[in-house]
mmCIF file with all atom_site columns, C-alpha atoms and ligand atoms in Angstrom:
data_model
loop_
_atom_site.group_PDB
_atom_site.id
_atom_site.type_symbol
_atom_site.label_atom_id
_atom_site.label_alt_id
_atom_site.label_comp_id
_atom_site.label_asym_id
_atom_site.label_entity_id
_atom_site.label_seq_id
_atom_site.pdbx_PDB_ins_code
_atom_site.Cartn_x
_atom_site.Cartn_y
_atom_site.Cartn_z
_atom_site.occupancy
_atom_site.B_iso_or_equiv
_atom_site.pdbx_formal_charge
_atom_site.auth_seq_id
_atom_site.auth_comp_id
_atom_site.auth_asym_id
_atom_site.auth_atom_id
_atom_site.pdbx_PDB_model_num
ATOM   1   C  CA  . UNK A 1 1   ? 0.000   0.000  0.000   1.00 0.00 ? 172  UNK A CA  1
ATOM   2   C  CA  . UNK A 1 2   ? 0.807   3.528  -0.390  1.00 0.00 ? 173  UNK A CA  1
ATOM   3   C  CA  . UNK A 1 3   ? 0.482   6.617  2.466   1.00 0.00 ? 174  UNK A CA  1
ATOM   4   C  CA  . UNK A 1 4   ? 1.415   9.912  2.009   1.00 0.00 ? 175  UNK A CA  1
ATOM   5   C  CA  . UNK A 1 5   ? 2.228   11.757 5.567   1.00 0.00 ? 176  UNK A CA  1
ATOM   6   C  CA  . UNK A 1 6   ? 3.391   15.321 6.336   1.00 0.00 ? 177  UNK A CA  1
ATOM   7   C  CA  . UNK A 1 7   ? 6.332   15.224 9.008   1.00 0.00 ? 178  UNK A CA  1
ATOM   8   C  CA  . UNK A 1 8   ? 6.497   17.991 10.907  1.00 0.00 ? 179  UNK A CA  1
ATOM   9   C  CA  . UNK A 1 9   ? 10.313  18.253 12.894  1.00 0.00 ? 180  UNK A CA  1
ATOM   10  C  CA  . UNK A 1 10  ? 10.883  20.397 16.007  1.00 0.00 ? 181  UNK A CA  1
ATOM   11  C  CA  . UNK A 1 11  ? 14.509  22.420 15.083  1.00 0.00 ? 182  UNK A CA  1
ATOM   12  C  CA  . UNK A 1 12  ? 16.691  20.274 17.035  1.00 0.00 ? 183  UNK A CA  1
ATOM   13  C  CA  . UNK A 1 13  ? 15.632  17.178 15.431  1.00 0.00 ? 184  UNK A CA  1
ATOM   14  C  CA  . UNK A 1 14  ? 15.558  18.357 11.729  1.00 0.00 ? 185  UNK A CA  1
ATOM   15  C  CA  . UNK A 1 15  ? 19.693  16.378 11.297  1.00 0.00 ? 186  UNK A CA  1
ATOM   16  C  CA  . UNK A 1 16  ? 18.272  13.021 11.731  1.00 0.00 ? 187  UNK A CA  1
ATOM   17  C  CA  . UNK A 1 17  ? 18.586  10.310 9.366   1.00 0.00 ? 188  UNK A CA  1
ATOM   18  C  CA  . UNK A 1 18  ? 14.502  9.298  9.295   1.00 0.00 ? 189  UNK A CA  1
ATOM   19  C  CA  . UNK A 1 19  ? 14.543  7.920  5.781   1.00 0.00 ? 190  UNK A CA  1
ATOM   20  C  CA  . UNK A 1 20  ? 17.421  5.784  6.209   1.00 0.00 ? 191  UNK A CA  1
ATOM   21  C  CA  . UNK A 1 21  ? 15.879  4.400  9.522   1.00 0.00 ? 192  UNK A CA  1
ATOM   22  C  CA  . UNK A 1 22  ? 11.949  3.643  7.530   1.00 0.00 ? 193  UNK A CA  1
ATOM   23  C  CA  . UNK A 1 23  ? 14.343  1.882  4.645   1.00 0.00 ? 194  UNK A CA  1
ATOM   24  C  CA  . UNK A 1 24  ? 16.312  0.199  7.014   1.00 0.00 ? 195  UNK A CA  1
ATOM   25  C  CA  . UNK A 1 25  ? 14.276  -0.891 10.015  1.00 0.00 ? 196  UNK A CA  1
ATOM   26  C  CA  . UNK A 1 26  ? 11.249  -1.404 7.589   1.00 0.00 ? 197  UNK A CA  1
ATOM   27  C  CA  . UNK A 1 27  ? 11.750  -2.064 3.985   1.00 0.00 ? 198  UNK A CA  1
ATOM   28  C  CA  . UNK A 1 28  ? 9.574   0.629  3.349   1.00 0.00 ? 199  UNK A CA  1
ATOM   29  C  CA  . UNK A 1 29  ? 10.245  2.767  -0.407  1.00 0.00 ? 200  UNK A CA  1
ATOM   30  C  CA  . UNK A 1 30  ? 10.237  6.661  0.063   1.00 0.00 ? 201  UNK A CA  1
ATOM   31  C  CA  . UNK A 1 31  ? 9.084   9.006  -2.213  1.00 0.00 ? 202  UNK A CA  1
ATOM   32  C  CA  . UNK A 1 32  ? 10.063  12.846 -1.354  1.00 0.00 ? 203  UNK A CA  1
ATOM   33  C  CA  . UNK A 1 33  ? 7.474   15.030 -2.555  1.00 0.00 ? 204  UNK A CA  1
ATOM   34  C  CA  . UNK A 1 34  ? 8.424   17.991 -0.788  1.00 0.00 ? 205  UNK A CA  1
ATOM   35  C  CA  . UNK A 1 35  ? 10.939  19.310 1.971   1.00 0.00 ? 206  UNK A CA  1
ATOM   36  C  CA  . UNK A 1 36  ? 10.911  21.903 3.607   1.00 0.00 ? 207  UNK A CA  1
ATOM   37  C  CA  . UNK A 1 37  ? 14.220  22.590 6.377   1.00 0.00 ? 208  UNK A CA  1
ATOM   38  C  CA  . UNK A 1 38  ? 16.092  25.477 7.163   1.00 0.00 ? 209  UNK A CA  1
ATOM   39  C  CA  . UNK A 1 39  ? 18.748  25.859 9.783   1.00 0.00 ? 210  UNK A CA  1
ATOM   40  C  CA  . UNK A 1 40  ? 17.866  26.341 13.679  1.00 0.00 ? 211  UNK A CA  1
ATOM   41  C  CA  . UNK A 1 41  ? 14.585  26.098 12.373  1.00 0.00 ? 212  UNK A CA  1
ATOM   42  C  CA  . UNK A 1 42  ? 11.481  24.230 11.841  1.00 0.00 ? 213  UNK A CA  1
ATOM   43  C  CA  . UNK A 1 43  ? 11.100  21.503 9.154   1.00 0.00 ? 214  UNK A CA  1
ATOM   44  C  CA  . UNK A 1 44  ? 8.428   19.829 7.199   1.00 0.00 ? 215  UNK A CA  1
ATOM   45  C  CA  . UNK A 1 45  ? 8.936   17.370 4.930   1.00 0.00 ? 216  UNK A CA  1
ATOM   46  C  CA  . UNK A 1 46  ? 6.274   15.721 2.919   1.00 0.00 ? 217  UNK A CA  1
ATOM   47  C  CA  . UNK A 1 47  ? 6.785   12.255 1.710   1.00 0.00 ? 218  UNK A CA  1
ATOM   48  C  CA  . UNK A 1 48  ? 5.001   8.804  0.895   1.00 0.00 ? 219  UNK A CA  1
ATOM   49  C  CA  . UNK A 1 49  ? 5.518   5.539  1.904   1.00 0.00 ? 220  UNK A CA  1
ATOM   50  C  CA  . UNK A 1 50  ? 5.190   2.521  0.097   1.00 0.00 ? 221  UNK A CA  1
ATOM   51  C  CA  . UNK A 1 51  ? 5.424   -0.715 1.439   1.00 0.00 ? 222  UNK A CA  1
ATOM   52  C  CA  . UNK A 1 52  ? 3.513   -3.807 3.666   1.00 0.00 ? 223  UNK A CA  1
ATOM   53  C  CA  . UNK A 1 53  ? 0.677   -1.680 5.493   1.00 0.00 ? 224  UNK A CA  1
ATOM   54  C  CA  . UNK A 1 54  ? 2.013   -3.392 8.843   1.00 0.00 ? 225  UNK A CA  1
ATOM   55  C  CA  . UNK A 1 55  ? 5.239   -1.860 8.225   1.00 0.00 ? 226  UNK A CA  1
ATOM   56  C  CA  . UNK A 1 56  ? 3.953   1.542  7.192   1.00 0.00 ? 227  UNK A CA  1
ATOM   57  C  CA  . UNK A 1 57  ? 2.000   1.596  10.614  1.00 0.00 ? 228  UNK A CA  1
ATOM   58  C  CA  . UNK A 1 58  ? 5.020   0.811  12.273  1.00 0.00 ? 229  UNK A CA  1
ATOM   59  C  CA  . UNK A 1 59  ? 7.578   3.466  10.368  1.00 0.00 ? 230  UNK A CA  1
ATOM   60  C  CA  . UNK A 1 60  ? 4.586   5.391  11.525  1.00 0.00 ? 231  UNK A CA  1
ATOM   61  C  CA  . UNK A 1 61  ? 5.027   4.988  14.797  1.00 0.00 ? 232  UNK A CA  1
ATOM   62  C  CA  . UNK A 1 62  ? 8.987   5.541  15.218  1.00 0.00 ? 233  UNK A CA  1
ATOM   63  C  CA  . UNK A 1 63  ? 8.433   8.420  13.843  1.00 0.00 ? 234  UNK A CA  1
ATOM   64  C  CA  . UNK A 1 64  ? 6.088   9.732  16.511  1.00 0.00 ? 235  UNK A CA  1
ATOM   65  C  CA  . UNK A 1 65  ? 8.338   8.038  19.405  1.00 0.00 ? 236  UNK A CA  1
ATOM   66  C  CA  . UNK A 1 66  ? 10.881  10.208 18.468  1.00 0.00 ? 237  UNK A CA  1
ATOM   67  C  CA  . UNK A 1 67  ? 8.713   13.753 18.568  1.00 0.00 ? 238  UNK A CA  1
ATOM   68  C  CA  . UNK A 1 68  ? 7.718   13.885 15.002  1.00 0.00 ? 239  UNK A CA  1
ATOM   69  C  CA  . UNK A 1 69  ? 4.698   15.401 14.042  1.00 0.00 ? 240  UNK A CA  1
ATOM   70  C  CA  . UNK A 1 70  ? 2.497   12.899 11.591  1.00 0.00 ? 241  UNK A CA  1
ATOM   71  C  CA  . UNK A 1 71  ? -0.119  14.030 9.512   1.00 0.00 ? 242  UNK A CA  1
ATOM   72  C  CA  . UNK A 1 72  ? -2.036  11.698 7.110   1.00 0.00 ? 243  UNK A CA  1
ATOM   73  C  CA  . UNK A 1 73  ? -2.084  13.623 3.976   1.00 0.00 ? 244  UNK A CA  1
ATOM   74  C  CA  . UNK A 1 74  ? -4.793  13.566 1.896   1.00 0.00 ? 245  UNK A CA  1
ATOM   75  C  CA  . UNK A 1 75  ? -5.335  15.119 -2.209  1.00 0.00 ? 246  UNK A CA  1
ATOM   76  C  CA  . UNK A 1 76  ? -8.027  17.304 -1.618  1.00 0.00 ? 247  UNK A CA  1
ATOM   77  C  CA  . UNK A 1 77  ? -8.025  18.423 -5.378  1.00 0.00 ? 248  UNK A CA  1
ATOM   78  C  CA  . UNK A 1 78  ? -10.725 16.987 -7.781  1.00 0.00 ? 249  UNK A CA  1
ATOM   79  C  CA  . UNK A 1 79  ? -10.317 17.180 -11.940 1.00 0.00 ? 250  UNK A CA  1
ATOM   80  C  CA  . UNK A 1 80  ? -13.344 16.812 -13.998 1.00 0.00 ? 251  UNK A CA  1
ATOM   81  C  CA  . UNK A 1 81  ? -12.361 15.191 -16.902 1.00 0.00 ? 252  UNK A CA  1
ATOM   82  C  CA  . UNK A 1 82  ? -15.568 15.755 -18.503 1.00 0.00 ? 253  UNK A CA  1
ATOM   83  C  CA  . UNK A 1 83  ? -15.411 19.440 -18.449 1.00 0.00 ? 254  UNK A CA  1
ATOM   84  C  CA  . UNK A 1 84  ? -11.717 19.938 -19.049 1.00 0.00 ? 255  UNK A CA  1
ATOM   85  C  CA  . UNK A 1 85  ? -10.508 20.984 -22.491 1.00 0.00 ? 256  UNK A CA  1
ATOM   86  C  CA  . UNK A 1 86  ? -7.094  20.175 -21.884 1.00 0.00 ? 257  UNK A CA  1
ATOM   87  C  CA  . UNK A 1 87  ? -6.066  23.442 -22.653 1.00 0.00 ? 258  UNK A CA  1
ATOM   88  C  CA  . UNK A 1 88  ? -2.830  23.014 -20.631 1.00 0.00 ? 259  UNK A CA  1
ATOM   89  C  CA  . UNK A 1 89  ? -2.967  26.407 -18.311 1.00 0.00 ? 260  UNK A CA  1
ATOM   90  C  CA  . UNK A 1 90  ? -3.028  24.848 -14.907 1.00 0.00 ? 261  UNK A CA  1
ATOM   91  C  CA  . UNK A 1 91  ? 0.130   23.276 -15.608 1.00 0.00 ? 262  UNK A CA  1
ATOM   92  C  CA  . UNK A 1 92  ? 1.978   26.285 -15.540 1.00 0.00 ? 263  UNK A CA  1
ATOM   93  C  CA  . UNK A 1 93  ? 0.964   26.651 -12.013 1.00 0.00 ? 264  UNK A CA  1
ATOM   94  C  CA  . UNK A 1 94  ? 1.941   23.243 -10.712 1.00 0.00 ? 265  UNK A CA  1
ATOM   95  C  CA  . UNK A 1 95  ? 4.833   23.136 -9.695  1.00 0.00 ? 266  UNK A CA  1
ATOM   96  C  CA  . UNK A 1 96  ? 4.438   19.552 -8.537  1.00 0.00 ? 267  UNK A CA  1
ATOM   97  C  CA  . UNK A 1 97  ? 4.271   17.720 -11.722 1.00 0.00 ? 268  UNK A CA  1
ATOM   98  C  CA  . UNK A 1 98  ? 0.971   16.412 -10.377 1.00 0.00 ? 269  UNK A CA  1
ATOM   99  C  CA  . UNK A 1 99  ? -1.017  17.916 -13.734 1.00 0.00 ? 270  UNK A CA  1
ATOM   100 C  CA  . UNK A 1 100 ? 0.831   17.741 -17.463 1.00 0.00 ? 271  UNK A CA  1
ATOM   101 C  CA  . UNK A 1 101 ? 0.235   17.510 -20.831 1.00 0.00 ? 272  UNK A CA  1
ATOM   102 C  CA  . UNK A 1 102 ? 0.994   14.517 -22.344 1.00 0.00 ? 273  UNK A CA  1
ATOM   103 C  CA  . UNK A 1 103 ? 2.536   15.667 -25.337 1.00 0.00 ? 274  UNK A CA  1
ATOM   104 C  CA  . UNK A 1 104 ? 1.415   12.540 -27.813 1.00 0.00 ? 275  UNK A CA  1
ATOM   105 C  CA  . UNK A 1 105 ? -2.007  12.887 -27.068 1.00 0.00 ? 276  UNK A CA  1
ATOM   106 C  CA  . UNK A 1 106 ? -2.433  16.281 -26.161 1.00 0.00 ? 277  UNK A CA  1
ATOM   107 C  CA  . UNK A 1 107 ? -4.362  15.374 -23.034 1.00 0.00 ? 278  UNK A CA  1
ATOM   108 C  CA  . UNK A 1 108 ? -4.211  16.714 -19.435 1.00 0.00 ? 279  UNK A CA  1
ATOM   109 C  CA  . UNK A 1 109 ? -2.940  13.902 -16.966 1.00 0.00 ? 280  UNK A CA  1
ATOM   110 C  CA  . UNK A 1 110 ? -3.934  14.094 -13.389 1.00 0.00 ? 281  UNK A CA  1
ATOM   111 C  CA  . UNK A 1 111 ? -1.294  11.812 -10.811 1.00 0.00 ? 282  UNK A CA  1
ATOM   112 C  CA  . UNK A 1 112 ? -2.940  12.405 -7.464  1.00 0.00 ? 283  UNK A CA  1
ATOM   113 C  CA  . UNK A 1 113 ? 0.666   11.217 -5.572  1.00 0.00 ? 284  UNK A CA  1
ATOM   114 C  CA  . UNK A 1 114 ? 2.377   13.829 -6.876  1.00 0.00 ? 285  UNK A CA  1
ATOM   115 C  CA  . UNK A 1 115 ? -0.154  16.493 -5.777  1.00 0.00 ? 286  UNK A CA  1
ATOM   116 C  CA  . UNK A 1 116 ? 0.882   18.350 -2.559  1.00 0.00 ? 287  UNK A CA  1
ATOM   117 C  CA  . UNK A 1 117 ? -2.813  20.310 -2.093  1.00 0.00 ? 288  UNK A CA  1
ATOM   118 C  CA  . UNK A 1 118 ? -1.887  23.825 -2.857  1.00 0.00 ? 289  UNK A CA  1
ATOM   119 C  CA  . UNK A 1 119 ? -4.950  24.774 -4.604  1.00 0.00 ? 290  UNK A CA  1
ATOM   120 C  CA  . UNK A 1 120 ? -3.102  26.798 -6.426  1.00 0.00 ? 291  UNK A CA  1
ATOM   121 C  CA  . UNK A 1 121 ? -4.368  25.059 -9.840  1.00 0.00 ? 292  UNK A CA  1
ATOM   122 C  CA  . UNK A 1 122 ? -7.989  25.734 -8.836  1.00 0.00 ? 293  UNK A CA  1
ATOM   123 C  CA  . UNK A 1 123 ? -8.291  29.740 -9.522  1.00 0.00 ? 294  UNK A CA  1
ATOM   124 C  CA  . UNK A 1 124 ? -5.756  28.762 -12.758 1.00 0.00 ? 295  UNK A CA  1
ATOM   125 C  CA  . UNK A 1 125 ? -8.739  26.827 -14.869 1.00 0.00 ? 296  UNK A CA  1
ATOM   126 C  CA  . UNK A 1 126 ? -10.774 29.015 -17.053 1.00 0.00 ? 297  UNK A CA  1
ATOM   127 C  CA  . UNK A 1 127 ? -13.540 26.442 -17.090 1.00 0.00 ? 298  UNK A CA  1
ATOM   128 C  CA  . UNK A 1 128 ? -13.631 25.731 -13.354 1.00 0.00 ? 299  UNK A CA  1
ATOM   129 C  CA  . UNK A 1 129 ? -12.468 21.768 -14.315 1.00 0.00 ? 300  UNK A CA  1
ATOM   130 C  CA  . UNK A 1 130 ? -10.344 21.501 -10.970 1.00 0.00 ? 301  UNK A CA  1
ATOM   131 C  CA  . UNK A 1 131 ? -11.841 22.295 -7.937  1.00 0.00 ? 302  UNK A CA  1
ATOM   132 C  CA  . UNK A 1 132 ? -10.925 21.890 -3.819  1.00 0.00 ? 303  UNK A CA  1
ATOM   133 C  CA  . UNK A 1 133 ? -12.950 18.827 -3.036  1.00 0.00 ? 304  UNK A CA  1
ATOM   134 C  CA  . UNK A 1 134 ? -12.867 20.082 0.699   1.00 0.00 ? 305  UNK A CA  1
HETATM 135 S  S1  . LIG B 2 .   ? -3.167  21.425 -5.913  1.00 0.00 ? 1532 LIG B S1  1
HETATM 136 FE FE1 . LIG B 2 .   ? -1.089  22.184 -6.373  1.00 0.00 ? 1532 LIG B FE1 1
HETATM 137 S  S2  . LIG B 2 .   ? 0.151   20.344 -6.583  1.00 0.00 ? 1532 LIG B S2  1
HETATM 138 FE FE2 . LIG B 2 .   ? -2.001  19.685 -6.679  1.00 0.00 ? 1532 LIG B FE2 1
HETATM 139 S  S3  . LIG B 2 .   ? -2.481  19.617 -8.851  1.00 0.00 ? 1532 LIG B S3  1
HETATM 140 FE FE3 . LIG B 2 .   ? -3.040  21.670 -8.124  1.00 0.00 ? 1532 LIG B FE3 1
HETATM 141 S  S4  . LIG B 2 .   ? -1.235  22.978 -8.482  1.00 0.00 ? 1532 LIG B S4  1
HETATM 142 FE FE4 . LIG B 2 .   ? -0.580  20.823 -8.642  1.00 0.00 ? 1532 LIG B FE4 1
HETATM 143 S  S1  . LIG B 2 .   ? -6.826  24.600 -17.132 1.00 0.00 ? 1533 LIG B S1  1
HETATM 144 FE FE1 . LIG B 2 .   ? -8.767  23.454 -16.859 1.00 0.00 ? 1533 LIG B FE1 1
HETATM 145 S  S2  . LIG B 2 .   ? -9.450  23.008 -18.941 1.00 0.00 ? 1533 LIG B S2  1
HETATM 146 FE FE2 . LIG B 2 .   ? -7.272  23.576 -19.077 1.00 0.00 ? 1533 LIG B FE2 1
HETATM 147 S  S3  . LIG B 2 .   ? -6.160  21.605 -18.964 1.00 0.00 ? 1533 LIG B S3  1
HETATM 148 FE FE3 . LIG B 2 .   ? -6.306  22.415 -16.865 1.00 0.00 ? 1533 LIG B FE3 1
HETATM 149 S  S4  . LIG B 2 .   ? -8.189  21.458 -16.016 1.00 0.00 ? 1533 LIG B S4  1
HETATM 150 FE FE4 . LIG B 2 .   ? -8.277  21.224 -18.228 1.00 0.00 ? 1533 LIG B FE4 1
#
């Protein structure tokens, strides 16, 4: 299975090696979608998981023993297919990857993992084809 979580790191524990401890410990895969650390400073890092949903649950829960902040992360982004022309504007805005063009059919492709929820696609769509599903 696949979970996408949004660490949140108190400054003095933003050096430590979390991904190498979820590959290690747990043979979980790790997909960083976005990280956010600065020095002396508070640091988020979103990522997802892939792996045995056992082992996911525990990865889960070293993470919180040592005073990481978990947050199940969930797309909150819906694409109407049906009214999109696949003009290609909201692309420009995603900075993601989550929405692009492919190129051979000149279609709009939607990959929900890649999404980090910034809405910032929604105001981009002339026909209103992506809205905040929250
Ligand atoms: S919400 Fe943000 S990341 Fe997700 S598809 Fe829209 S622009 Fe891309
Ligand atoms: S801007 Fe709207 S109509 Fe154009 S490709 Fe994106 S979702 Fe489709």
């Amino acid at each position: 299975m696949k979970r996408k979580i949004l660490l949140t790191f108190p400054s003095e524990l933003t050096d430590l090696p979390i991904t190498y401890e979820l590959i290690k410990k747990y043979d979980l895969m790790i997909n960083i979608l976005k990280a956010s650390i600065g020095f002396n400073t508070e640091g988020t890092l979103l990522i997802e998981l892939e792996g045995p949903e056992d082992n996911i649950s525990a990865g889960i829960k070293l993470l919180t023993e040592k005073g990481i902040h978990v947050d199940m992360y969930h797309t909150r982004i819906q694409w109407s297919k049906e009214e999109c022309v696949h003009c290609g504007a909201c692309t420009a805005v995603c900075t993601s990857g989550a929405l692009s063009m492919n190129m051979a059919s000149w279609t709009l492709e939607f990959d929900e993992i890649r999404c980090l929820g910034c809405n910032l696609c929604v105001n981009s769509c002339p026909l209103r084809a992506i809205g905040s599903a929250s």
